[in-house]
Short mmCIF file of C-alpha atoms and ligand atoms in Angstrom, two decimals:
data_model
loop_
_atom_site.label_atom_id
_atom_site.label_comp_id
_atom_site.label_asym_id
_atom_site.label_seq_id
_atom_site.Cartn_x
_atom_site.Cartn_y
_atom_site.Cartn_z
CA UNK T 1120 35.99 -147.01 40.74
CA UNK T 1121 38.79 -147.13 43.92
CA UNK T 1122 39.99 -151.07 45.10
CA UNK T 1123 42.77 -152.14 47.77
CA UNK T 1124 43.83 -154.88 46.98
CA UNK T 1125 45.29 -157.01 50.06
CA UNK T 1126 47.09 -160.62 49.93
CA UNK T 1127 50.15 -162.41 50.14
CA UNK T 1128 52.72 -162.70 47.99
CA UNK T 1129 52.10 -164.71 45.06
CA UNK T 1130 48.44 -164.63 44.98
CA UNK T 1131 48.63 -162.54 42.03
CA UNK T 1132 47.99 -158.49 43.43
CA UNK T 1133 49.43 -157.57 40.12
CA UNK T 1134 48.19 -159.46 37.57
CA UNK T 1135 44.24 -159.07 38.63
CA UNK T 1136 45.54 -155.48 39.82
CA UNK T 1137 46.55 -154.59 36.24
CA UNK T 1138 43.59 -156.21 34.55
CA UNK T 1139 40.75 -154.74 37.07
CA UNK T 1140 42.95 -151.18 36.33
CA UNK T 1141 42.73 -152.30 32.25
CA UNK T 1142 38.87 -153.12 32.95
CA UNK T 1143 38.01 -149.35 34.83
CA UNK T 1144 40.27 -147.14 33.07
CA UNK T 1145 41.89 -146.56 35.94
CA UNK T 1146 45.49 -146.32 36.91
CA UNK T 1147 47.29 -149.22 38.86
CA UNK T 1148 49.54 -148.20 41.59
CA UNK T 1149 51.77 -151.06 42.40
CA UNK T 1150 53.61 -150.17 46.07
CA UNK T 1151 56.57 -153.06 44.70
CA UNK T 1152 56.51 -151.05 41.42
CA UNK T 1153 57.29 -148.25 42.73
CA UNK T 1154 59.80 -149.24 44.78
CA UNK T 1155 62.00 -151.08 42.34
CA UNK T 1156 61.70 -148.41 39.65
CA UNK T 1157 63.50 -146.53 42.20
CA UNK T 1158 66.27 -149.52 42.30
CA UNK T 1159 66.36 -149.57 39.35
CA UNK T 1160 67.19 -145.88 38.57
CA UNK T 1161 69.86 -145.92 41.16
CA UNK T 1162 69.41 -143.02 42.57
CA UNK T 1163 70.73 -142.58 46.51
CA UNK T 1164 66.84 -144.16 47.74
CA UNK T 1165 67.07 -146.66 44.95
CA UNK T 1166 69.98 -147.74 46.49
CA UNK T 1167 68.96 -147.45 50.31
CA UNK T 1168 65.02 -149.67 49.06
CA UNK T 1169 67.10 -152.02 47.47
CA UNK T 1170 68.51 -153.00 50.82
CA UNK T 1171 65.14 -153.92 52.56
CA UNK T 1172 63.49 -155.28 49.22
CA UNK T 1173 66.66 -157.68 48.70
CA UNK T 1174 66.01 -159.43 52.52
CA UNK T 1175 62.10 -160.01 51.76
CA UNK T 1176 61.55 -156.86 55.24
CA UNK T 1177 59.28 -154.23 54.85
CA UNK T 1178 60.74 -150.51 53.57
CA UNK T 1179 60.17 -148.34 55.99
CA UNK T 1180 55.92 -146.17 55.98
CA UNK T 1181 57.47 -143.16 55.26
CA UNK T 1182 58.94 -143.63 51.32
CA UNK T 1183 56.20 -145.84 50.61
CA UNK T 1184 53.25 -143.63 51.94
CA UNK T 1185 55.27 -140.43 50.06
CA UNK T 1186 55.25 -142.82 46.80
CA UNK T 1187 51.99 -143.34 47.20
CA UNK T 1188 50.75 -139.67 48.16
CA UNK T 1189 52.03 -138.55 44.57
CA UNK T 1190 50.11 -141.97 42.98
CA UNK T 1191 47.25 -141.23 44.41
CA UNK T 1192 47.12 -137.40 43.70
CA UNK T 1193 47.84 -137.64 40.34
CA UNK T 1194 44.92 -140.37 40.23
CA UNK T 1195 42.52 -137.22 41.74
CA UNK T 1196 43.16 -135.64 39.21
CA UNK T 1197 42.47 -137.98 35.78
CA UNK T 1198 39.57 -140.58 36.64
CA UNK T 1199 39.28 -139.91 40.80
CA UNK T 1200 39.75 -144.04 40.19
CA UNK T 1201 42.64 -146.69 41.35
CA UNK T 1202 44.08 -149.96 41.67
CA UNK T 1203 46.13 -149.44 45.21
CA UNK T 1204 48.10 -152.77 45.28
CA UNK T 1205 50.72 -153.67 47.60
CA UNK T 1206 49.78 -150.59 50.30
CA UNK T 1207 48.32 -151.49 53.16
CA UNK T 1208 51.04 -154.09 54.35
CA UNK T 1209 50.53 -153.16 58.80
CA UNK T 1210 47.59 -151.44 60.69
CA UNK T 1211 49.62 -149.08 60.69
CA UNK T 1212 49.52 -148.82 57.05
CA UNK T 1213 45.75 -149.40 56.70
CA UNK T 1214 45.62 -145.79 59.03
CA UNK T 1215 47.36 -144.32 57.15
CA UNK T 1216 46.49 -144.55 53.60
CA UNK T 1217 43.03 -144.21 55.31
CA UNK T 1218 43.78 -140.66 56.57
CA UNK T 1219 45.25 -140.44 53.54
CA UNK T 1220 42.29 -141.05 51.51
CA UNK T 1221 40.23 -138.82 53.56
CA UNK T 1222 41.71 -136.10 53.06
CA UNK T 1223 42.09 -136.01 49.10
CA UNK T 1224 38.21 -137.43 49.19
CA UNK T 1225 38.94 -140.69 47.31
CA UNK T 1226 38.54 -143.67 50.10
CA UNK T 1227 38.97 -147.04 48.92
CA UNK T 1228 34.85 -148.41 47.56
CA UNK T 1229 36.44 -151.95 48.03
CA UNK T 1230 39.25 -153.71 49.38
CA UNK T 1231 39.95 -157.48 47.40
CA UNK T 1232 41.65 -159.43 48.76
CA UNK T 1233 42.28 -163.04 47.22
CA UNK T 1234 43.03 -166.18 48.80
CA UNK T 1235 45.46 -168.39 48.09
CA UNK T 1236 47.09 -171.35 50.38
CA UNK T 1237 50.75 -171.22 51.20
CA UNK T 1238 51.89 -174.68 49.90
CA UNK T 1239 50.57 -172.98 46.02
CA UNK T 1240 52.23 -169.27 46.78
CA UNK T 1241 55.68 -170.71 47.38
CA UNK T 1242 54.94 -172.76 44.03
CA UNK T 1243 53.97 -170.00 42.50
CA UNK T 1244 57.13 -167.68 43.78
CA UNK T 1245 59.91 -170.49 43.04
CA UNK T 1246 58.35 -171.01 39.18
CA UNK T 1247 58.47 -166.57 38.43
CA UNK T 1248 62.16 -166.81 40.51
CA UNK T 1249 62.67 -169.04 37.30
CA UNK T 1250 60.84 -166.46 34.38
CA UNK T 1251 62.04 -162.95 36.38
CA UNK T 1252 64.97 -163.53 38.55
CA UNK T 1253 63.17 -161.28 41.35
CA UNK T 1254 66.04 -160.67 43.74
CA UNK T 1255 63.86 -161.30 46.39
CA UNK T 1256 62.65 -164.35 45.16
CA UNK T 1257 64.70 -166.89 46.46
CA UNK T 1258 63.62 -169.55 49.21
CA UNK T 1259 64.43 -167.78 52.27
CA UNK T 1260 63.77 -164.27 51.48
CA UNK T 1261 60.40 -166.01 50.14
CA UNK T 1262 60.15 -167.69 53.49
CA UNK T 1263 60.74 -164.27 54.99
CA UNK T 1264 57.86 -161.74 53.28
CA UNK T 1265 55.27 -164.72 53.57
CA UNK T 1266 55.86 -165.02 57.68
CA UNK T 1267 55.85 -161.03 57.02
CA UNK T 1268 52.37 -161.21 55.74
CA UNK T 1269 50.83 -163.49 58.09
CA UNK T 1270 51.95 -161.61 61.40
CA UNK T 1271 51.34 -158.42 60.02
CA UNK T 1272 49.22 -158.30 56.88
CA UNK T 1273 46.66 -160.23 57.11
CA UNK T 1274 45.27 -159.08 60.57
CA UNK T 1275 44.10 -156.28 58.86
CA UNK T 1276 41.66 -158.02 56.39
CA UNK T 1277 39.76 -158.43 59.58
CA UNK T 1278 39.03 -154.43 60.45
CA UNK T 1279 38.34 -154.12 56.34
CA UNK T 1280 35.24 -157.31 57.17
CA UNK T 1281 33.88 -155.29 60.01
CA UNK T 1282 34.00 -151.88 57.79
CA UNK T 1283 31.70 -154.25 55.40
CA UNK T 1284 34.37 -153.55 52.29
CA UNK T 1285 35.82 -156.33 51.96
CA UNK T 1286 34.99 -158.24 49.16
CA UNK T 1287 37.03 -162.17 49.43
CA UNK T 1288 37.32 -164.13 46.60
CA UNK T 1289 39.40 -167.74 45.50
CA UNK T 1290 42.22 -167.44 43.42
CA UNK T 1291 43.64 -170.83 43.72
CA UNK T 1292 42.19 -171.30 40.10
CA UNK T 1293 43.55 -170.40 36.25
CA UNK T 1294 44.08 -166.22 35.88
CA UNK T 1295 40.89 -165.75 33.95
CA UNK T 1296 38.47 -167.03 36.25
CA UNK T 1297 39.80 -165.49 38.63
CA UNK T 1298 39.15 -162.01 36.44
CA UNK T 1299 35.93 -162.89 36.00
CA UNK T 1300 34.79 -163.37 39.47
CA UNK T 1301 36.31 -160.35 40.40
CA UNK T 1302 35.03 -158.03 37.84
CA UNK T 1303 31.46 -159.54 38.06
CA UNK T 1304 31.59 -158.41 41.62
CA UNK T 1305 32.86 -155.15 41.67
CA UNK T 1306 30.63 -154.33 38.72
CA UNK T 1307 28.10 -155.20 40.63
CA UNK T 1308 28.97 -153.05 43.72
CA UNK T 1309 29.55 -150.33 41.40
CA UNK T 1310 25.51 -149.48 41.41
CA UNK T 1311 25.71 -150.00 45.21
CA UNK T 1312 28.89 -147.45 45.70
CA UNK T 1313 27.74 -144.13 46.05
CA UNK T 1314 24.33 -145.35 46.64
CA UNK T 1315 25.18 -147.29 50.01
CA UNK T 1316 26.91 -145.61 53.27
CA UNK T 1317 29.58 -148.20 53.92
CA UNK T 1318 28.36 -148.55 57.19
CA UNK T 1319 24.90 -150.58 55.93
CA UNK T 1320 26.86 -152.72 54.06
CA UNK T 1321 28.06 -155.82 54.08
CA UNK T 1322 31.32 -157.63 53.35
CA UNK T 1323 31.37 -160.52 50.52
CA UNK T 1324 32.89 -163.89 50.69
CA UNK T 1325 32.91 -165.82 47.24
CA UNK T 1326 35.74 -167.92 48.31
CA UNK T 1327 33.12 -170.85 49.63
CA UNK T 1328 31.67 -171.17 46.18
CA UNK T 1329 34.87 -173.19 44.69
CA UNK T 1330 33.76 -175.38 46.86
CA UNK T 1331 29.87 -175.20 47.01
CA UNK T 1332 29.87 -176.06 43.19
CA UNK T 1333 33.72 -177.89 42.67
CA UNK T 1334 32.01 -181.36 42.83
CA UNK T 1335 28.58 -179.83 40.03
CA UNK T 1336 31.58 -179.12 37.55
CA UNK T 1337 33.34 -181.51 37.64
CA UNK T 1338 30.43 -183.57 36.63
CA UNK T 1339 29.34 -181.95 34.27
CA UNK T 1340 32.69 -181.02 32.49
CA UNK T 1341 34.69 -183.63 30.38
CA UNK T 1342 37.58 -184.53 32.58
CA UNK T 1343 41.35 -183.85 30.92
CA UNK T 1344 41.28 -187.87 28.94
CA UNK T 1345 37.92 -187.63 28.20
CA UNK T 1346 38.51 -184.13 26.30
P1 ADP O 2346 55.06 -159.68 46.80
O1 ADP O 2346 53.56 -159.12 47.34
O2 ADP O 2346 55.08 -160.61 45.68
O3 ADP O 2346 55.66 -159.40 47.75
P2 ADP O 2346 55.72 -156.72 45.78
O4 ADP O 2346 56.56 -156.24 44.44
O5 ADP O 2346 54.33 -156.12 46.16
O6 ADP O 2346 55.77 -158.39 45.59
O7 ADP O 2346 56.48 -156.41 47.21
C1 ADP O 2346 57.85 -156.31 46.77
C2 ADP O 2346 58.59 -156.26 48.15
O8 ADP O 2346 58.89 -154.41 48.48
C3 ADP O 2346 58.14 -156.18 49.29
O9 ADP O 2346 59.02 -157.40 49.74
C4 ADP O 2346 58.53 -155.58 50.31
O10 ADP O 2346 59.39 -155.36 50.49
C5 ADP O 2346 58.81 -153.69 49.78
N1 ADP O 2346 57.00 -153.08 49.48
C6 ADP O 2346 56.62 -153.74 48.61
N2 ADP O 2346 54.83 -152.53 49.63
C7 ADP O 2346 55.77 -152.43 50.62
C8 ADP O 2346 54.69 -151.84 51.57
N3 ADP O 2346 53.48 -151.20 51.84
N4 ADP O 2346 55.21 -151.66 52.73
C9 ADP O 2346 56.76 -151.60 52.59
N5 ADP O 2346 57.40 -152.31 51.74
C10 ADP O 2346 56.69 -152.30 50.78
#
C-alpha cells in the first residue's frame, strides 16, 4: 500500500498516518518529523531548517526532496509500501515526488485527504501548543501555516482528483471513527490496485457520509444526557 496524505496542519495527518502505516506494515514517512529530527540533532542543516519551521514557511524543496528520496529508497528495499505525510505541499513538489516515484517504480496508489474546517484546525493546533510546545504552534505562525496551506497545498487536490486516486474523508470526528473509515476505504481499494489502471479509477468522496447519516445516527444513539 502506497499512500500520500494531504491535509491542513492540524487535520490529523500524523495520527492517522501512523495508524495506517502500522495497519499495512509500511513505514510512516513524515516530512515534519524528519525535519524536526535534523533540528534536534543540531546539525548545520538543522540550524538552517529551524528558521523556516519557526516562521511557518516551507523548507526549500531540495532539502525536503533529498530526505524523502532517501526514505523512499529505504522503503523500496523493504516491503515497497509507504505512507508519505507532509509532502507534497506545492504543485512543484507534487510533480517532483511523482517523477521520483516513477523512477523508483513506486508511485502512490492513493492520495488521502482529511477534511477539517478552519475553526477546528485552529482549536486543535492551539490545544497541541499547550501539550507539546512545538515552536510553530503559536497563534501567529499557525495563521501563516494555514494561509500557505490554502494558497499552495489545497489546489493540488484537483490534480489528484482528476487522476482518480483521491480519497476524501471527513476528519472532524473522533480519531477512531476516522481511522475506521479510512481503513475500510483503503482495504476496498487494495483489491483494485494493480488490477485496474489508474486511468480507469474514480476518486472517492466520503465527506458527505457524515451529513447523510448524521441525522439518523443522532436519532438512533443515546445523547450524552440519556446515556
Ligand atoms: P503541519 O502539517 O501541522 O504543519 P508538519 O509536521 O507536517 O506539520 O510540518 C511542519 C513544518 O515543516 C511546516 O510548517 C514546514 O515548515 C515544514 N515542512 C514539512 N513538510 C514540508 C514540505 N514538503 N516542504 C517544505 N516544508 C515542509
